[in-house]
Amino acid sequence: QVQLRESGPGLVKPSETLSLTCTVSGGSLKINSVYWSWIRQAPGKGLELIGDINSVGITRYNSSLTSRLSISVDTSKSQFSLSLSSVTAADTAVYYCARNRGFSGYDTWGQGTLVTVSS
Amino acid sequence: NFMLIQPHSVSESPGKTVTISCTGSSGSISYNYVHWYQQRPGSAPRIVIFEDNKRPSGVPARFSGSIDTSSNSASLIISGLKTEDEADYYCQSYDKTNHEVFGGGTKLTVL
């Protein structure tokens, strides 16, 4: 059974870069028709799609974050990563990684990690 | 932009049946699949219905999904409500460019 786990700093200073990694275990990251996704949830708010990547490195980004966002994949480590630059308090959220089975939905989620942007 | 519109909150008593709606802002909701996620307080979301009306293994049969083309809506129906069903529920579908879209979420209170 595939499991996902997010890791990275829980506190980032304004204007700096937020970096998170999602480690995939119990299954392969190299699956056709699967996108590996980042989704965030600001305190008390709904789910916001950040972006995703497939095993060959094709990315899809939320248009409102494109200028600050980079998502990469390392299949040798079974990991994919998020980098969000020039963060502000508005980027404070729980960040989830998830497996997107295309038109079958997000079937596996990490536990989430809270990232606070504060000086 | 395509949006999925959900009621902010619903409430019902234990043992009863509740329906949570998800209305597409444009186009036909039946054109693409709708999925539903449950998020209990302090937990990650988990999928409870996929492809309109299919249940993943481990999800009780009390959970079901449907599509109503006349109202351009999808519905999550939970029967025999239990206190453990109290959670936020999100619908998800796709816009005309096949990009994923989430609804705003509905808070279910089991009184």
mmCIF file of N, CA, C and O in Angstrom, chain A residues 15-104:
data_model
loop_
_atom_site.group_PDB
_atom_site.id
_atom_site.type_symbol
_atom_site.label_atom_id
_atom_site.label_comp_id
_atom_site.label_asym_id
_atom_site.label_seq_id
_atom_site.Cartn_x
_atom_site.Cartn_y
_atom_site.Cartn_z
ATOM 1 N N SER A 15 9.807 36.335 2.471
ATOM 2 C CA SER A 15 10.680 36.575 1.312
ATOM 3 C C SER A 15 11.621 35.412 1.015
ATOM 4 O O SER A 15 12.274 35.410 -0.031
ATOM 5 N N GLU A 16 11.677 34.432 1.905
ATOM 6 C CA GLU A 16 12.544 33.286 1.649
ATOM 7 C C GLU A 16 11.805 32.193 0.861
ATOM 8 O O GLU A 16 10.682 32.400 0.428
ATOM 9 N N THR A 17 12.474 31.064 0.671
ATOM 10 C CA THR A 17 11.919 29.982 -0.137
ATOM 11 C C THR A 17 11.473 28.830 0.733
ATOM 12 O O THR A 17 12.226 28.355 1.590
ATOM 13 N N LEU A 18 10.257 28.398 0.501
ATOM 14 C CA LEU A 18 9.682 27.229 1.176
ATOM 15 C C LEU A 18 10.041 25.989 0.366
ATOM 16 O O LEU A 18 9.758 25.947 -0.845
ATOM 17 N N SER A 19 10.632 25.004 1.022
ATOM 18 C CA SER A 19 11.010 23.762 0.329
ATOM 19 C C SER A 19 10.495 22.564 1.100
ATOM 20 O O SER A 19 10.750 22.425 2.303
ATOM 21 N N LEU A 20 9.760 21.701 0.410
ATOM 22 C CA LEU A 20 9.229 20.492 1.008
ATOM 23 C C LEU A 20 9.511 19.298 0.099
ATOM 24 O O LEU A 20 9.591 19.444 -1.122
ATOM 25 N N THR A 21 9.627 18.137 0.728
ATOM 26 C CA THR A 21 9.835 16.897 -0.006
ATOM 27 C C THR A 21 8.769 15.891 0.397
ATOM 28 O O THR A 21 8.384 15.832 1.576
ATOM 29 N N CYS A 22 8.307 15.130 -0.558
ATOM 30 C CA CYS A 22 7.358 14.047 -0.307
ATOM 31 C C CYS A 22 8.029 12.724 -0.676
ATOM 32 O O CYS A 22 8.484 12.551 -1.820
ATOM 33 N N THR A 23 8.104 11.826 0.287
ATOM 34 C CA THR A 23 8.697 10.512 0.054
ATOM 35 C C THR A 23 7.600 9.472 -0.153
ATOM 36 O O THR A 23 6.675 9.377 0.666
ATOM 37 N N VAL A 24 7.722 8.739 -1.233
ATOM 38 C CA VAL A 24 6.749 7.708 -1.592
ATOM 39 C C VAL A 24 7.287 6.346 -1.170
ATOM 40 O O VAL A 24 8.395 5.967 -1.561
ATOM 41 N N SER A 25 6.527 5.616 -0.391
ATOM 42 C CA SER A 25 6.942 4.280 0.032
ATOM 43 C C SER A 25 5.830 3.272 -0.216
ATOM 44 O O SER A 25 4.665 3.638 -0.346
ATOM 45 N N GLY A 26 6.222 2.007 -0.311
ATOM 46 C CA GLY A 26 5.239 0.947 -0.500
ATOM 47 C C GLY A 26 4.752 0.805 -1.930
ATOM 48 O O GLY A 26 3.801 0.056 -2.184
ATOM 49 N N GLY A 27 5.358 1.518 -2.833
ATOM 50 C CA GLY A 27 4.938 1.442 -4.224
ATOM 51 C C GLY A 27 5.863 2.277 -5.089
ATOM 52 O O GLY A 27 6.712 3.013 -4.571
ATOM 53 N N SER A 28 5.687 2.186 -6.379
ATOM 54 C CA SER A 28 6.567 2.882 -7.301
ATOM 55 C C SER A 28 6.039 4.273 -7.641
ATOM 56 O O SER A 28 4.834 4.486 -7.777
ATOM 57 N N LEU A 29 6.979 5.180 -7.807
ATOM 58 C CA LEU A 29 6.636 6.528 -8.252
ATOM 59 C C LEU A 29 6.482 6.537 -9.778
ATOM 60 O O LEU A 29 5.896 7.436 -10.350
ATOM 61 N N LYS A 30 7.024 5.498 -10.425
ATOM 62 C CA LYS A 30 7.024 5.436 -11.892
ATOM 63 C C LYS A 30 5.773 4.722 -12.393
ATOM 64 O O LYS A 30 5.846 3.567 -12.825
ATOM 65 N N ILE A 31 4.653 5.376 -12.283
ATOM 66 C CA ILE A 31 3.386 4.802 -12.748
ATOM 67 C C ILE A 31 2.806 5.712 -13.813
ATOM 68 O O ILE A 31 2.684 6.917 -13.606
ATOM 69 N N ASN A 32 2.475 5.116 -14.942
ATOM 70 C CA ASN A 32 1.843 5.901 -15.996
ATOM 71 C C ASN A 32 0.498 6.418 -15.539
ATOM 72 O O ASN A 32 -0.182 5.811 -14.717
ATOM 73 N N SER A 33 0.119 7.547 -16.057
ATOM 74 C CA SER A 33 -1.186 8.183 -15.815
ATOM 75 C C SER A 33 -1.372 8.636 -14.365
ATOM 76 O O SER A 33 -2.493 8.885 -13.930
ATOM 77 N N VAL A 34 -0.289 8.716 -13.612
ATOM 78 C CA VAL A 34 -0.359 9.233 -12.240
ATOM 79 C C VAL A 34 0.404 10.544 -12.156
ATOM 80 O O VAL A 34 1.502 10.675 -12.693
ATOM 81 N N TYR A 35 -0.187 11.512 -11.496
ATOM 82 C CA TYR A 35 0.504 12.752 -11.189
ATOM 83 C C TYR A 35 0.719 12.820 -9.668
ATOM 84 O O TYR A 35 -0.159 12.435 -8.897
ATOM 85 N N TRP A 36 1.865 13.306 -9.273
ATOM 86 C CA TRP A 36 2.219 13.460 -7.864
ATOM 87 C C TRP A 36 2.029 14.928 -7.512
ATOM 88 O O TRP A 36 2.681 15.797 -8.089
ATOM 89 N N SER A 37 1.151 15.179 -6.553
ATOM 90 C CA SER A 37 0.586 16.514 -6.378
ATOM 91 C C SER A 37 0.940 17.148 -5.044
ATOM 92 O O SER A 37 1.197 16.460 -4.046
ATOM 93 N N TRP A 38 0.911 18.477 -5.050
ATOM 94 C CA TRP A 38 0.978 19.277 -3.830
ATOM 95 C C TRP A 38 -0.318 20.076 -3.710
ATOM 96 O O TRP A 38 -0.755 20.723 -4.669
ATOM 97 N N ILE A 39 -0.906 20.018 -2.544
ATOM 98 C CA ILE A 39 -2.158 20.701 -2.228
ATOM 99 C C ILE A 39 -1.970 21.343 -0.867
ATOM 100 O O ILE A 39 -1.342 20.748 0.021
ATOM 101 N N ARG A 40 -2.474 22.546 -0.690
ATOM 102 C CA ARG A 40 -2.332 23.198 0.606
ATOM 103 C C ARG A 40 -3.674 23.654 1.135
ATOM 104 O O ARG A 40 -4.651 23.783 0.391
ATOM 105 N N GLN A 41 -3.681 23.916 2.436
ATOM 106 C CA GLN A 41 -4.901 24.333 3.122
ATOM 107 C C GLN A 41 -4.543 25.367 4.173
ATOM 108 O O GLN A 41 -3.956 25.038 5.209
ATOM 109 N N ALA A 42 -4.877 26.616 3.899
ATOM 110 C CA ALA A 42 -4.651 27.677 4.867
ATOM 111 C C ALA A 42 -5.549 27.451 6.085
ATOM 112 O O ALA A 42 -6.594 26.801 5.976
ATOM 113 N N PRO A 43 -5.163 27.971 7.239
ATOM 114 C CA PRO A 43 -5.943 27.749 8.456
ATOM 115 C C PRO A 43 -7.406 28.124 8.284
ATOM 116 O O PRO A 43 -7.731 29.247 7.869
ATOM 117 N N GLY A 44 -8.297 27.168 8.537
ATOM 118 C CA GLY A 44 -9.725 27.406 8.450
ATOM 119 C C GLY A 44 -10.279 27.525 7.040
ATOM 120 O O GLY A 44 -11.454 27.884 6.870
ATOM 121 N N LYS A 45 -9.464 27.229 6.048
ATOM 122 C CA LYS A 45 -9.880 27.397 4.651
ATOM 123 C C LYS A 45 -9.988 26.047 3.939
ATOM 124 O O LYS A 45 -9.738 24.994 4.527
ATOM 125 N N GLY A 46 -10.336 26.118 2.647
ATOM 126 C CA GLY A 46 -10.496 24.913 1.850
ATOM 127 C C GLY A 46 -9.191 24.471 1.196
ATOM 128 O O GLY A 46 -8.115 24.994 1.484
ATOM 129 N N LEU A 47 -9.312 23.488 0.326
ATOM 130 C CA LEU A 47 -8.161 22.899 -0.338
ATOM 131 C C LEU A 47 -7.780 23.713 -1.573
ATOM 132 O O LEU A 47 -8.641 24.076 -2.382
ATOM 133 N N GLU A 48 -6.482 23.978 -1.716
ATOM 134 C CA GLU A 48 -5.979 24.718 -2.869
ATOM 135 C C GLU A 48 -4.939 23.876 -3.603
ATOM 136 O O GLU A 48 -3.938 23.459 -3.010
ATOM 137 N N LEU A 49 -5.161 23.660 -4.869
ATOM 138 C CA LEU A 49 -4.194 22.933 -5.676
ATOM 139 C C LEU A 49 -2.977 23.801 -5.940
ATOM 140 O O LEU A 49 -3.110 24.950 -6.369
ATOM 141 N N ILE A 50 -1.794 23.250 -5.686
ATOM 142 C CA ILE A 50 -0.555 23.987 -5.944
ATOM 143 C C ILE A 50 0.005 23.583 -7.297
ATOM 144 O O ILE A 50 0.312 24.429 -8.142
ATOM 145 N N GLY A 51 0.164 22.302 -7.512
ATOM 146 C CA GLY A 51 0.699 21.814 -8.764
ATOM 147 C C GLY A 51 1.054 20.353 -8.645
ATOM 148 O O GLY A 51 0.931 19.757 -7.575
ATOM 149 N N ASP A 52 1.484 19.773 -9.761
ATOM 150 C CA ASP A 52 1.871 18.372 -9.729
ATOM 151 C C ASP A 52 2.875 18.054 -10.816
ATOM 152 O O ASP A 52 3.212 18.885 -11.664
ATOM 153 N N ILE A 53 3.372 16.806 -10.744
ATOM 154 C CA ILE A 53 4.415 16.352 -11.664
ATOM 155 C C ILE A 53 4.221 14.857 -11.892
ATOM 156 O O ILE A 53 3.765 14.147 -10.992
ATOM 157 N N ASN A 54 4.558 14.383 -13.095
ATOM 158 C CA ASN A 54 4.516 12.941 -13.305
ATOM 159 C C ASN A 54 5.938 12.374 -13.275
ATOM 160 O O ASN A 54 6.909 13.106 -13.063
ATOM 161 N N SER A 55 6.058 11.099 -13.489
ATOM 162 C CA SER A 55 7.350 10.439 -13.284
ATOM 163 C C SER A 55 8.402 10.829 -14.324
ATOM 164 O O SER A 55 9.597 10.606 -14.098
ATOM 165 N N VAL A 56 7.954 11.414 -15.449
ATOM 166 C CA VAL A 56 8.935 11.845 -16.459
ATOM 167 C C VAL A 56 9.172 13.347 -16.393
ATOM 168 O O VAL A 56 9.840 13.910 -17.257
ATOM 169 N N GLY A 57 8.634 13.984 -15.364
ATOM 170 C CA GLY A 57 8.951 15.379 -15.110
ATOM 171 C C GLY A 57 8.027 16.404 -15.729
ATOM 172 O O GLY A 57 8.331 17.608 -15.682
ATOM 173 N N ILE A 58 6.920 15.979 -16.282
ATOM 174 C CA ILE A 58 5.949 16.935 -16.819
ATOM 175 C C ILE A 58 5.195 17.565 -15.654
ATOM 176 O O ILE A 58 4.630 16.870 -14.813
ATOM 177 N N THR A 59 5.194 18.891 -15.604
ATOM 178 C CA THR A 59 4.577 19.608 -14.485
ATOM 179 C C THR A 59 3.325 20.362 -14.916
ATOM 180 O O THR A 59 3.169 20.748 -16.073
ATOM 181 N N ARG A 60 2.442 20.560 -13.933
ATOM 182 C CA ARG A 60 1.274 21.415 -14.094
ATOM 183 C C ARG A 60 1.204 22.280 -12.850
ATOM 184 O O ARG A 60 1.207 21.754 -11.740
ATOM 185 N N TYR A 61 1.129 23.589 -13.033
ATOM 186 C CA TYR A 61 1.163 24.520 -11.917
ATOM 187 C C TYR A 61 -0.122 25.331 -11.838
ATOM 188 O O TYR A 61 -0.717 25.691 -12.863
ATOM 189 N N ASN A 62 -0.526 25.665 -10.618
ATOM 190 C CA ASN A 62 -1.588 26.638 -10.398
ATOM 191 C C ASN A 62 -1.132 27.967 -11.003
ATOM 192 O O ASN A 62 -0.064 28.464 -10.677
ATOM 193 N N SER A 63 -1.962 28.525 -11.864
ATOM 194 C CA SER A 63 -1.547 29.734 -12.590
ATOM 195 C C SER A 63 -1.243 30.905 -11.659
ATOM 196 O O SER A 63 -0.456 31.789 -11.995
ATOM 197 N N SER A 64 -1.842 30.912 -10.478
ATOM 198 C CA SER A 64 -1.602 32.025 -9.550
ATOM 199 C C SER A 64 -0.265 31.897 -8.823
ATOM 200 O O SER A 64 0.175 32.842 -8.165
ATOM 201 N N LEU A 65 0.393 30.732 -8.939
ATOM 202 C CA LEU A 65 1.650 30.493 -8.223
ATOM 203 C C LEU A 65 2.829 30.270 -9.166
ATOM 204 O O LEU A 65 3.972 30.168 -8.707
ATOM 205 N N THR A 66 2.569 30.213 -10.456
ATOM 206 C CA THR A 66 3.583 29.807 -11.431
ATOM 207 C C THR A 66 4.902 30.565 -11.300
ATOM 208 O O THR A 66 5.979 29.978 -11.385
ATOM 209 N N SER A 67 4.828 31.860 -11.087
ATOM 210 C CA SER A 67 6.051 32.678 -11.071
ATOM 211 C C SER A 67 6.952 32.356 -9.878
ATOM 212 O O SER A 67 8.131 32.694 -9.881
ATOM 213 N N ARG A 68 6.398 31.698 -8.851
ATOM 214 C CA ARG A 68 7.182 31.426 -7.641
ATOM 215 C C ARG A 68 7.406 29.933 -7.401
ATOM 216 O O ARG A 68 8.061 29.554 -6.439
ATOM 217 N N LEU A 69 6.879 29.104 -8.269
ATOM 218 C CA LEU A 69 6.758 27.676 -7.971
ATOM 219 C C LEU A 69 7.665 26.812 -8.839
ATOM 220 O O LEU A 69 7.849 27.080 -10.025
ATOM 221 N N SER A 70 8.204 25.782 -8.210
ATOM 222 C CA SER A 70 8.931 24.756 -8.945
ATOM 223 C C SER A 70 8.669 23.411 -8.267
ATOM 224 O O SER A 70 8.778 23.291 -7.042
ATOM 225 N N ILE A 71 8.307 22.417 -9.066
ATOM 226 C CA ILE A 71 8.110 21.061 -8.558
ATOM 227 C C ILE A 71 9.023 20.143 -9.354
ATOM 228 O O ILE A 71 9.098 20.232 -10.581
ATOM 229 N N SER A 72 9.722 19.280 -8.637
ATOM 230 C CA SER A 72 10.671 18.364 -9.276
ATOM 231 C C SER A 72 10.469 16.955 -8.748
ATOM 232 O O SER A 72 9.815 16.743 -7.722
ATOM 233 N N VAL A 73 11.030 15.986 -9.460
ATOM 234 C CA VAL A 73 10.901 14.588 -9.066
ATOM 235 C C VAL A 73 12.263 13.910 -9.130
ATOM 236 O O VAL A 73 13.090 14.216 -9.996
ATOM 237 N N ASP A 74 12.513 13.034 -8.168
ATOM 238 C CA ASP A 74 13.725 12.221 -8.142
ATOM 239 C C ASP A 74 13.281 10.771 -7.995
ATOM 240 O O ASP A 74 13.039 10.292 -6.890
ATOM 241 N N THR A 75 13.173 10.089 -9.121
ATOM 242 C CA THR A 75 12.656 8.718 -9.082
ATOM 243 C C THR A 75 13.615 7.768 -8.370
ATOM 244 O O THR A 75 13.175 6.780 -7.782
ATOM 245 N N SER A 76 14.896 8.074 -8.384
ATOM 246 C CA SER A 76 15.872 7.189 -7.728
ATOM 247 C C SER A 76 15.689 7.183 -6.210
ATOM 248 O O SER A 76 16.024 6.218 -5.533
ATOM 249 N N LYS A 77 15.150 8.272 -5.684
ATOM 250 C CA LYS A 77 14.900 8.376 -4.242
ATOM 251 C C LYS A 77 13.417 8.206 -3.903
ATOM 252 O O LYS A 77 13.044 8.308 -2.730
ATOM 253 N N SER A 78 12.584 7.989 -4.909
ATOM 254 C CA SER A 78 11.130 7.916 -4.716
ATOM 255 C C SER A 78 10.613 9.161 -4.007
ATOM 256 O O SER A 78 9.850 9.079 -3.032
ATOM 257 N N GLN A 79 11.069 10.301 -4.489
ATOM 258 C CA GLN A 79 10.670 11.569 -3.886
ATOM 259 C C GLN A 79 10.258 12.583 -4.946
ATOM 260 O O GLN A 79 10.746 12.553 -6.071
ATOM 261 N N PHE A 80 9.364 13.471 -4.568
ATOM 262 C CA PHE A 80 9.115 14.661 -5.362
ATOM 263 C C PHE A 80 9.085 15.853 -4.413
ATOM 264 O O PHE A 80 8.806 15.698 -3.219
ATOM 265 N N SER A 81 9.420 17.016 -4.952
ATOM 266 C CA SER A 81 9.679 18.172 -4.101
ATOM 267 C C SER A 81 8.976 19.414 -4.607
ATOM 268 O O SER A 81 8.678 19.552 -5.786
ATOM 269 N N LEU A 82 8.770 20.315 -3.645
ATOM 270 C CA LEU A 82 8.110 21.604 -3.890
ATOM 271 C C LEU A 82 9.044 22.713 -3.469
ATOM 272 O O LEU A 82 9.665 22.638 -2.397
ATOM 273 N N SER A 83 9.144 23.739 -4.288
ATOM 274 C CA SER A 83 9.892 24.928 -3.925
ATOM 275 C C SER A 83 9.026 26.141 -4.260
ATOM 276 O O SER A 83 8.613 26.310 -5.407
ATOM 277 N N LEU A 84 8.748 26.955 -3.250
ATOM 278 C CA LEU A 84 7.913 28.141 -3.424
ATOM 279 C C LEU A 84 8.702 29.343 -2.910
ATOM 280 O O LEU A 84 9.021 29.427 -1.719
ATOM 281 N N SER A 85 9.024 30.251 -3.798
ATOM 282 C CA SER A 85 9.897 31.366 -3.447
ATOM 283 C C SER A 85 9.112 32.601 -2.988
ATOM 284 O O SER A 85 7.893 32.685 -3.153
ATOM 285 N N SER A 86 9.829 33.529 -2.416
ATOM 286 C CA SER A 86 9.272 34.828 -2.016
ATOM 287 C C SER A 86 7.989 34.683 -1.210
ATOM 288 O O SER A 86 6.966 35.313 -1.512
ATOM 289 N N VAL A 87 8.035 33.866 -0.191
ATOM 290 C CA VAL A 87 6.813 33.571 0.568
ATOM 291 C C VAL A 87 6.399 34.754 1.434
ATOM 292 O O VAL A 87 7.213 35.596 1.835
ATOM 293 N N THR A 88 5.105 34.806 1.680
ATOM 294 C CA THR A 88 4.514 35.785 2.586
ATOM 295 C C THR A 88 3.630 35.047 3.585
ATOM 296 O O THR A 88 3.438 33.825 3.477
ATOM 297 N N ALA A 89 3.046 35.793 4.500
ATOM 298 C CA ALA A 89 2.167 35.169 5.487
ATOM 299 C C ALA A 89 1.009 34.429 4.821
ATOM 300 O O ALA A 89 0.469 33.470 5.386
ATOM 301 N N ALA A 90 0.620 34.864 3.633
ATOM 302 C CA ALA A 90 -0.479 34.213 2.914
ATOM 303 C C ALA A 90 -0.142 32.786 2.485
ATOM 304 O O ALA A 90 -1.039 32.018 2.114
ATOM 305 N N ASP A 91 1.140 32.419 2.552
ATOM 306 C CA ASP A 91 1.548 31.051 2.204
ATOM 307 C C ASP A 91 1.540 30.127 3.418
ATOM 308 O O ASP A 91 1.850 28.938 3.287
ATOM 309 N N THR A 92 1.198 30.654 4.566
ATOM 310 C CA THR A 92 1.065 29.811 5.760
ATOM 311 C C THR A 92 -0.093 28.837 5.564
ATOM 312 O O THR A 92 -1.224 29.247 5.275
ATOM 313 N N ALA A 93 0.198 27.557 5.705
ATOM 314 C CA ALA A 93 -0.818 26.537 5.421
ATOM 315 C C ALA A 93 -0.303 25.161 5.831
ATOM 316 O O ALA A 93 0.894 24.988 6.088
ATOM 317 N N VAL A 94 -1.209 24.203 5.872
ATOM 318 C CA VAL A 94 -0.810 22.801 5.905
ATOM 319 C C VAL A 94 -0.604 22.376 4.452
ATOM 320 O O VAL A 94 -1.488 22.586 3.613
ATOM 321 N N TYR A 95 0.554 21.805 4.187
ATOM 322 C CA TYR A 95 0.890 21.369 2.840
ATOM 323 C C TYR A 95 0.781 19.842 2.781
ATOM 324 O O TYR A 95 1.388 19.136 3.598
ATOM 325 N N TYR A 96 0.001 19.370 1.815
ATOM 326 C CA TYR A 96 -0.186 17.936 1.613
ATOM 327 C C TYR A 96 0.441 17.513 0.289
ATOM 328 O O TYR A 96 0.330 18.233 -0.715
ATOM 329 N N CYS A 97 1.048 16.334 0.291
ATOM 330 C CA CYS A 97 1.343 15.705 -0.988
ATOM 331 C C CYS A 97 0.306 14.595 -1.197
ATOM 332 O O CYS A 97 -0.228 14.036 -0.233
ATOM 333 N N ALA A 98 0.009 14.319 -2.454
ATOM 334 C CA ALA A 98 -1.050 13.363 -2.755
ATOM 335 C C ALA A 98 -0.786 12.710 -4.110
ATOM 336 O O ALA A 98 -0.108 13.288 -4.965
ATOM 337 N N ARG A 99 -1.347 11.538 -4.284
ATOM 338 C CA ARG A 99 -1.258 10.834 -5.565
ATOM 339 C C ARG A 99 -2.543 11.073 -6.339
ATOM 340 O O ARG A 99 -3.640 10.777 -5.848
ATOM 341 N N ASN A 100 -2.392 11.584 -7.545
ATOM 342 C CA ASN A 100 -3.520 11.907 -8.411
ATOM 343 C C ASN A 100 -3.641 10.824 -9.479
ATOM 344 O O ASN A 100 -2.789 10.724 -10.357
ATOM 345 N N ARG A 101 -4.697 10.023 -9.386
ATOM 346 C CA ARG A 101 -4.912 8.950 -10.353
ATOM 347 C C ARG A 101 -5.686 9.440 -11.570
ATOM 348 O O ARG A 101 -6.566 8.745 -12.095
ATOM 349 N N GLY A 102 -5.361 10.679 -11.980
ATOM 350 C CA GLY A 102 -6.020 11.218 -13.160
ATOM 351 C C GLY A 102 -7.504 11.402 -12.918
ATOM 352 O O GLY A 102 -7.902 12.025 -11.934
ATOM 353 N N PHE A 103 -8.344 10.828 -13.758
ATOM 354 C CA PHE A 103 -9.782 11.009 -13.623
ATOM 355 C C PHE A 103 -10.403 10.119 -12.549
ATOM 356 O O PHE A 103 -11.637 10.057 -12.439
ATOM 357 N N SER A 104 -9.576 9.479 -11.739
ATOM 358 C CA SER A 104 -10.071 8.688 -10.612
ATOM 359 C C SER A 104 -9.823 9.358 -9.270
ATOM 360 O O SER A 104 -10.102 8.781 -8.227
#
